[in-house]
Coordinates of C-alpha atoms in Angstrom, one line a residue:
X1 CA 129.5 113.7 102.8
X2 CA 131.0 110.7 101.2
X3 CA 129.8 107.1 101.7
X4 CA 132.4 106.3 104.4
X5 CA 131.4 109.3 106.5
X6 CA 127.8 108.4 106.1
X7 CA 128.4 104.8 107.2
X8 CA 130.4 106.0 110.2
X9 CA 127.6 108.3 111.2
X10 CA 125.1 105.4 110.9
X11 CA 127.3 103.2 113.1
X12 CA 127.6 106.0 115.7
X13 CA 123.9 106.4 115.7
X14 CA 123.3 102.7 116.1
X15 CA 125.8 102.6 118.9
X16 CA 124.0 105.5 120.6
X17 CA 120.6 103.8 120.2
X18 CA 122.0 100.6 121.5
X19 CA 123.4 102.3 124.6
X20 CA 120.1 104.1 125.1
X21 CA 118.2 100.8 124.9
X22 CA 120.6 99.2 127.3
X23 CA 120.2 102.1 129.7
X24 CA 116.4 101.9 129.5
X25 CA 116.5 98.1 130.0
X26 CA 118.9 98.5 132.9
X27 CA 116.7 101.1 134.6
X28 CA 113.6 99.0 134.0
X29 CA 115.2 95.9 135.4
X30 CA 116.6 97.9 138.3
X31 CA 113.2 99.3 139.0
X32 CA 111.6 95.8 138.9
X33 CA 114.3 94.4 141.2
X34 CA 113.8 97.3 143.6
X35 CA 110.0 96.8 143.5
X36 CA 110.5 93.0 144.1
X37 CA 112.9 93.7 147.0
X38 CA 110.4 96.2 148.4
X39 CA 107.6 93.6 148.0
X40 CA 109.6 90.9 149.6
X41 CA 110.8 93.1 152.5
X42 CA 107.2 94.4 153.0
X43 CA 105.9 90.9 152.8
X44 CA 108.5 89.7 155.3
X45 CA 107.7 92.4 157.8
X46 CA 103.9 91.9 157.3
X47 CA 104.2 88.2 158.0
X48 CA 106.6 88.7 160.8
X49 CA 104.1 91.2 162.4
X50 CA 101.2 88.9 161.8
X51 CA 102.8 85.9 163.6
X52 CA 104.4 87.9 166.4
X53 CA 102.8 88.7 169.7
X54 CA 100.6 91.7 169.8
X55 CA 102.3 92.9 173.0
X56 CA 105.3 90.9 174.4
X57 CA 105.0 92.8 177.7
X58 CA 101.2 92.1 178.2
X59 CA 100.7 88.7 179.8
X60 CA 97.4 89.5 181.3
X61 CA 94.8 86.7 180.8
X62 CA 92.3 87.1 178.0
X63 CA 89.4 84.6 178.2
X64 CA 88.1 83.6 174.8
X65 CA 85.1 81.4 174.2
X66 CA 84.9 79.6 170.8
X67 CA 81.4 78.3 170.3
X68 CA 80.8 74.9 168.9
X69 CA 80.6 74.7 165.1
X70 CA 82.9 77.8 164.6
X71 CA 84.8 77.9 161.3
X72 CA 88.4 79.1 161.0
X73 CA 87.2 82.4 159.8
X74 CA 84.9 82.7 162.9
X75 CA 87.8 81.9 165.2
X76 CA 90.1 84.4 163.5
X77 CA 87.5 87.1 163.8
X78 CA 87.0 86.4 167.5
X79 CA 90.7 86.4 168.2
X80 CA 91.2 89.7 166.2
X81 CA 88.2 91.2 168.1
X82 CA 90.1 90.4 171.4
X83 CA 93.3 92.0 170.0
X84 CA 95.1 88.7 170.2
X85 CA 96.0 88.7 166.5
X86 CA 96.3 91.5 164.0
X87 CA 94.6 89.9 160.9
X88 CA 91.9 87.3 160.9
X89 CA 92.3 86.7 157.2
X90 CA 96.0 86.0 157.6
X91 CA 95.1 83.7 160.6
X92 CA 92.7 81.7 158.3
X93 CA 95.3 81.1 155.6
X94 CA 98.2 80.6 158.0
X95 CA 96.4 78.0 160.0
X96 CA 95.7 76.1 156.7
X97 CA 99.3 76.4 155.7
X98 CA 100.4 75.0 159.1
X99 CA 97.8 72.2 158.8
X100 CA 96.3 73.4 162.1
X101 CA 93.0 71.4 161.8
X102 CA 90.7 70.3 164.6
X103 CA 90.7 73.5 166.6
X104 CA 88.3 72.7 169.4
X105 CA 85.4 74.8 170.7
X106 CA 85.6 75.9 174.3
X107 CA 86.9 78.6 176.7
X108 CA 90.6 79.4 176.3
X109 CA 92.9 81.5 178.5
X110 CA 95.2 83.3 176.2
X111 CA 97.3 86.5 176.4
X112 CA 98.7 89.1 174.0
X113 CA 102.3 88.0 174.6
X114 CA 101.6 84.7 172.8
X115 CA 102.7 84.5 169.1
X116 CA 100.4 83.0 166.5
X117 CA 102.0 79.5 166.7
X118 CA 101.5 79.4 170.5
X119 CA 97.8 80.4 170.0
X120 CA 97.3 77.7 167.4
X121 CA 99.1 75.1 169.6
X122 CA 97.0 76.0 172.6
X123 CA 93.8 75.7 170.6
X124 CA 94.8 72.4 169.1
X125 CA 95.4 71.0 172.5
X126 CA 91.9 72.0 173.5
X127 CA 90.3 73.7 176.5
X128 CA 89.9 72.3 179.9
X129 CA 87.1 69.7 179.6
X130 CA 85.7 70.4 183.0
X131 CA 84.4 73.8 181.8
X132 CA 81.8 72.1 179.7
X133 CA 78.5 70.5 180.8
X134 CA 78.1 68.7 177.5
X135 CA 80.8 67.5 175.2
X136 CA 80.6 65.0 172.4
X137 CA 82.4 64.1 169.2
X138 CA 80.6 62.9 166.0
X139 CA 83.0 60.9 163.7
X140 CA 82.6 61.2 159.9
X141 CA 80.2 58.8 158.2
X142 CA 77.7 58.3 161.0
X143 CA 74.0 57.7 160.3
X144 CA 71.6 60.3 161.9
X145 CA 70.3 57.7 164.4
X146 CA 73.9 57.1 165.6
X147 CA 74.4 60.8 166.0
X148 CA 71.2 61.1 168.0
X149 CA 72.5 58.3 170.3
X150 CA 75.8 60.2 170.7
X151 CA 73.9 63.4 171.6
X152 CA 71.7 61.5 174.0
X153 CA 74.6 59.9 175.8
X154 CA 76.3 63.2 176.4
X155 CA 73.3 65.2 177.4
X156 CA 70.2 65.0 179.7
X157 CA 68.0 64.4 176.6
X158 CA 66.7 60.9 176.0
X159 CA 67.2 59.2 172.6
X160 CA 63.5 59.4 171.8
X161 CA 63.4 63.2 172.5
X162 CA 66.5 63.7 170.3
X163 CA 65.1 61.7 167.4
X164 CA 61.7 63.4 167.7
X165 CA 63.3 66.8 167.3
X166 CA 65.6 65.8 164.5
X167 CA 62.8 64.1 162.7
X168 CA 60.2 66.8 163.3
X169 CA 58.9 68.0 159.9
X170 CA 57.6 71.4 161.2
X171 CA 61.0 72.0 162.8
X172 CA 62.8 71.2 159.6
X173 CA 60.4 73.4 157.5
X174 CA 61.3 76.3 159.8
X175 CA 65.0 75.6 159.2
X176 CA 64.3 75.6 155.4
X177 CA 62.6 79.0 155.7
X178 CA 65.4 80.4 157.7
X179 CA 68.4 79.2 155.7
X180 CA 68.6 79.7 152.0
X181 CA 71.0 76.8 151.5
X182 CA 68.3 74.3 152.6
X183 CA 65.6 73.2 150.2
X184 CA 62.4 71.2 150.1
X185 CA 64.4 68.2 148.8
X186 CA 65.1 67.3 152.4
X187 CA 61.4 66.6 152.9
X188 CA 61.2 64.0 150.1
X189 CA 58.9 61.1 151.3
X190 CA 61.6 58.6 150.5
X191 CA 64.1 60.2 152.9
X192 CA 64.2 58.5 156.3
X193 CA 65.4 61.6 158.3
X194 CA 65.3 65.1 156.7
X195 CA 68.5 66.1 158.5
X196 CA 70.4 63.0 157.5
X197 CA 73.9 64.1 156.3
X198 CA 73.4 67.7 157.4
X199 CA 74.8 67.4 160.9
X200 CA 78.5 68.0 160.5
X201 CA 81.0 65.5 162.1
X202 CA 83.1 67.4 164.7
X203 CA 83.5 68.0 168.4
X204 CA 80.8 70.0 170.1
X205 CA 80.9 71.5 173.6
X206 CA 78.3 73.4 175.5
X207 CA 78.6 75.2 178.9
X208 CA 74.9 74.9 179.7
X209 CA 73.7 71.5 180.7
X210 CA 70.1 72.5 179.7
X211 CA 71.0 73.4 176.2
X212 CA 68.2 72.3 173.8
X213 CA 68.4 69.6 171.2
X214 CA 67.5 72.3 168.7
X215 CA 70.5 74.5 169.6
X216 CA 72.8 71.5 169.4
X217 CA 71.4 70.5 166.0
X218 CA 71.7 74.0 164.6
X219 CA 75.3 74.3 165.8
X220 CA 76.1 71.2 163.8
X221 CA 74.0 72.5 160.8
X222 CA 75.8 75.8 160.9
X223 CA 79.2 74.0 160.7
X224 CA 78.0 72.2 157.6
X225 CA 77.1 75.6 156.0
X226 CA 80.5 77.0 156.9
X227 CA 82.4 74.1 155.5
X228 CA 80.3 73.9 152.4
X229 CA 80.7 77.7 151.7
X230 CA 84.4 77.6 152.4
X231 CA 85.1 74.6 150.1
X232 CA 82.8 75.9 147.4
X233 CA 84.6 79.3 147.5
X234 CA 88.0 77.7 147.2
X235 CA 87.2 74.9 144.6
X236 CA 87.9 75.2 140.9
X237 CA 85.7 72.4 139.9
X238 CA 82.3 72.7 138.2
X239 CA 80.8 69.4 139.3
X240 CA 79.0 70.5 142.4
X241 CA 75.4 71.8 142.3
X242 CA 73.3 72.5 145.4
X243 CA 74.0 71.6 149.0
X244 CA 71.6 68.6 149.0
X245 CA 73.3 67.0 145.9
X246 CA 76.8 67.7 147.3
X247 CA 76.0 66.1 150.7
X248 CA 74.4 63.1 148.9
X249 CA 77.5 62.4 146.8
X250 CA 79.9 63.3 149.6
X251 CA 78.1 60.9 152.0
X252 CA 78.7 58.0 149.6
X253 CA 82.4 59.0 149.2
X254 CA 82.7 59.2 153.0
X255 CA 81.3 55.6 153.4
X256 CA 83.5 54.2 150.6
X257 CA 86.9 55.8 151.1
X258 CA 89.5 56.1 153.8
X259 CA 92.1 58.4 152.3
X260 CA 92.0 61.8 150.7
X261 CA 93.4 60.3 147.4
X262 CA 90.7 57.6 147.3
X263 CA 88.0 60.1 148.1
X264 CA 88.9 62.2 145.1
X265 CA 89.3 59.2 142.8
X266 CA 86.0 57.6 144.0
X267 CA 84.2 61.0 143.4
X268 CA 85.6 61.0 139.9
X269 CA 84.3 57.4 139.3
X270 CA 80.9 58.4 140.6
X271 CA 80.7 61.4 138.3
X272 CA 81.9 59.2 135.4
X273 CA 79.1 56.7 136.0
X274 CA 76.5 59.4 136.3
X275 CA 77.7 61.0 133.0
X276 CA 77.5 57.6 131.3
X277 CA 74.0 57.0 132.6
X278 CA 75.2 54.0 134.6
X279 CA 73.7 53.1 138.0
X280 CA 76.1 54.0 140.8
X281 CA 75.9 50.5 142.4
X282 CA 77.6 51.4 145.7
X283 CA 77.2 49.0 148.6
X284 CA 76.8 51.7 151.4
X285 CA 73.5 52.7 149.8
X286 CA 72.3 49.1 150.0
X287 CA 73.2 49.0 153.7
X288 CA 71.3 52.2 154.3
X289 CA 68.3 50.8 152.4
X290 CA 68.5 47.7 154.5
X291 CA 68.7 49.8 157.7
X292 CA 71.7 47.9 159.0
X293 CA 75.5 48.0 158.7
X294 CA 76.4 45.2 156.4
X295 CA 79.8 43.6 156.6
X296 CA 79.4 42.3 153.1
X297 CA 76.7 43.0 150.5
X298 CA 75.1 39.8 149.1
X299 CA 73.1 39.3 145.8
X300 CA 70.0 39.1 148.0
X301 CA 70.8 42.4 149.7
X302 CA 71.0 44.3 146.4
X303 CA 67.5 43.1 145.4
X304 CA 65.8 45.2 148.1
X305 CA 63.1 47.5 146.6
X306 CA 64.1 50.9 148.1
X307 CA 64.8 54.3 146.5
X308 CA 68.2 54.3 148.2
X309 CA 69.3 51.1 146.5
X310 CA 71.7 52.4 143.8
X311 CA 71.8 48.9 142.2
X312 CA 68.1 49.1 141.4
X313 CA 67.8 52.8 140.8
X314 CA 69.6 55.1 138.4
X315 CA 71.2 58.4 139.5
X316 CA 71.7 59.7 143.0
X317 CA 69.7 58.4 145.9
X318 CA 67.0 60.7 147.3
X319 CA 69.4 62.2 149.9
X320 CA 72.6 61.7 152.0
X321 CA 73.2 58.3 153.6
X322 CA 75.6 59.6 156.3
X323 CA 77.3 62.8 157.6
X324 CA 80.3 63.5 155.4
X325 CA 83.4 65.3 156.6
X326 CA 85.3 68.2 154.9
X327 CA 87.6 66.0 152.8
X328 CA 84.6 64.1 151.3
X329 CA 82.8 67.4 150.5
X330 CA 86.0 68.8 149.0
X331 CA 86.3 65.6 146.8
X332 CA 82.9 66.3 145.3
X333 CA 83.9 69.8 144.3
X334 CA 87.3 68.7 143.1
X335 CA 87.1 65.0 141.9
X336 CA 90.1 63.3 140.3
X337 CA 89.8 63.5 136.5
X338 CA 89.9 59.8 135.6
X339 CA 88.7 57.3 133.1
X340 CA 87.9 54.7 135.7
X341 CA 84.3 53.4 135.9
X342 CA 84.6 50.8 138.7
X343 CA 86.4 50.5 142.0
X344 CA 86.7 47.7 144.6
X345 CA 87.7 48.1 148.2
X346 CA 89.8 45.3 149.8
X347 CA 89.7 44.4 153.5
X348 CA 93.0 46.1 153.9
X349 CA 91.5 49.4 152.9
X350 CA 93.3 49.4 149.5
X351 CA 91.0 50.5 146.6
X352 CA 91.5 49.0 143.2
X353 CA 90.2 50.9 140.2
X354 CA 89.2 49.5 136.8
X355 CA 88.1 50.9 133.4
X356 CA 86.1 47.9 132.2
X357 CA 83.5 45.6 133.8
X358 CA 85.7 42.6 132.9
X359 CA 88.7 44.0 134.8
X360 CA 86.4 44.8 137.7
X361 CA 85.0 41.3 137.8
X362 CA 88.5 39.8 137.8
X363 CA 89.4 42.0 140.8
X364 CA 86.2 41.0 142.5
X365 CA 86.9 37.3 142.1
X366 CA 90.5 37.7 143.2
X367 CA 89.8 39.4 146.5
X368 CA 86.2 38.5 147.5
X369 CA 87.4 35.6 149.6
X370 CA 89.3 38.1 151.8
X371 CA 85.9 39.6 152.9
X372 CA 84.4 36.1 153.5
X373 CA 87.4 35.0 155.7
X374 CA 87.4 38.3 157.6
X375 CA 83.7 38.0 158.3
X376 CA 84.1 34.4 159.5
X377 CA 87.0 35.5 161.8
X378 CA 84.9 38.3 163.2
X379 CA 81.9 36.0 163.9
X380 CA 84.2 33.4 165.6
X381 CA 85.6 36.1 167.9
X382 CA 82.1 37.1 169.1

């Protein structure tokens, strides 16, 4: 075989190899495309089935009771148990995707001809209020004594009875023994009320007018557990430690911030200050130490000798200063990664962040008069 023939054979072999490679690539790509199509089609039919009615012909009434303090997972499991939805896990994630928050406890009249969106809409509208003997809403950021007053106003229990239960050390010790998320930190002598910050802000409804204070408190406590475990399971951050620490930080965030963005930024600032060994110096802790809601925090106020005063004490206060909501708890798990060390809240609700004390002082001097003028206007209107 001469050189030309050998070169021709090599070219033929290379061409054959190239064709073979192209065929292999073609079939691999085709297989991947087919698998992708199968996956998309399967996913489409799965989602379609999950959001569709369980039985379009069955409009018979199904009465479903959602207890107070139920999480989205609890609600999904109850609906699946009644054969109103096909997949409680899908319900949990779909409701989050649809921003279907604030599903209210109560008794609902549903049916299997309703699709998932109709069920969510119905539950967001809420049940018929007349079905409940006791109904009350706890906003985010309340002190325990304000929560006690809310419970008292909505129930037959007097304020003293409610406070006595919530402040009963033996009762709280029993809760600590029963729930592994609770710890002896709640019983620190410096803490005003052991359950401060642990009663989750939400709407609670009870059919029985004679429901005990203990049952109401434990419904609120269970909701805190559910939210904490859900957020902890979803978060990527490594900042959170135990429940007591999380609620303590989250309560400060709750009292300082109004928006989700500011909650995460303020949480980031608080962690930065702790990492730098700086006192937190946050005004809501001073108000809590004073035992009154302060419109403005004066130099005299921050001199109070109290473990909760973060101007006079380093690190975290002994415990929460209010009941934080889910967004504030989530901010503690996933704070904004920032270099800010200071923040200042204006009367308008805007929060201004600074990296240096000099910048912070300049902001303070620029906007402090807003608070003075607003306070004077409020006092003149009274």
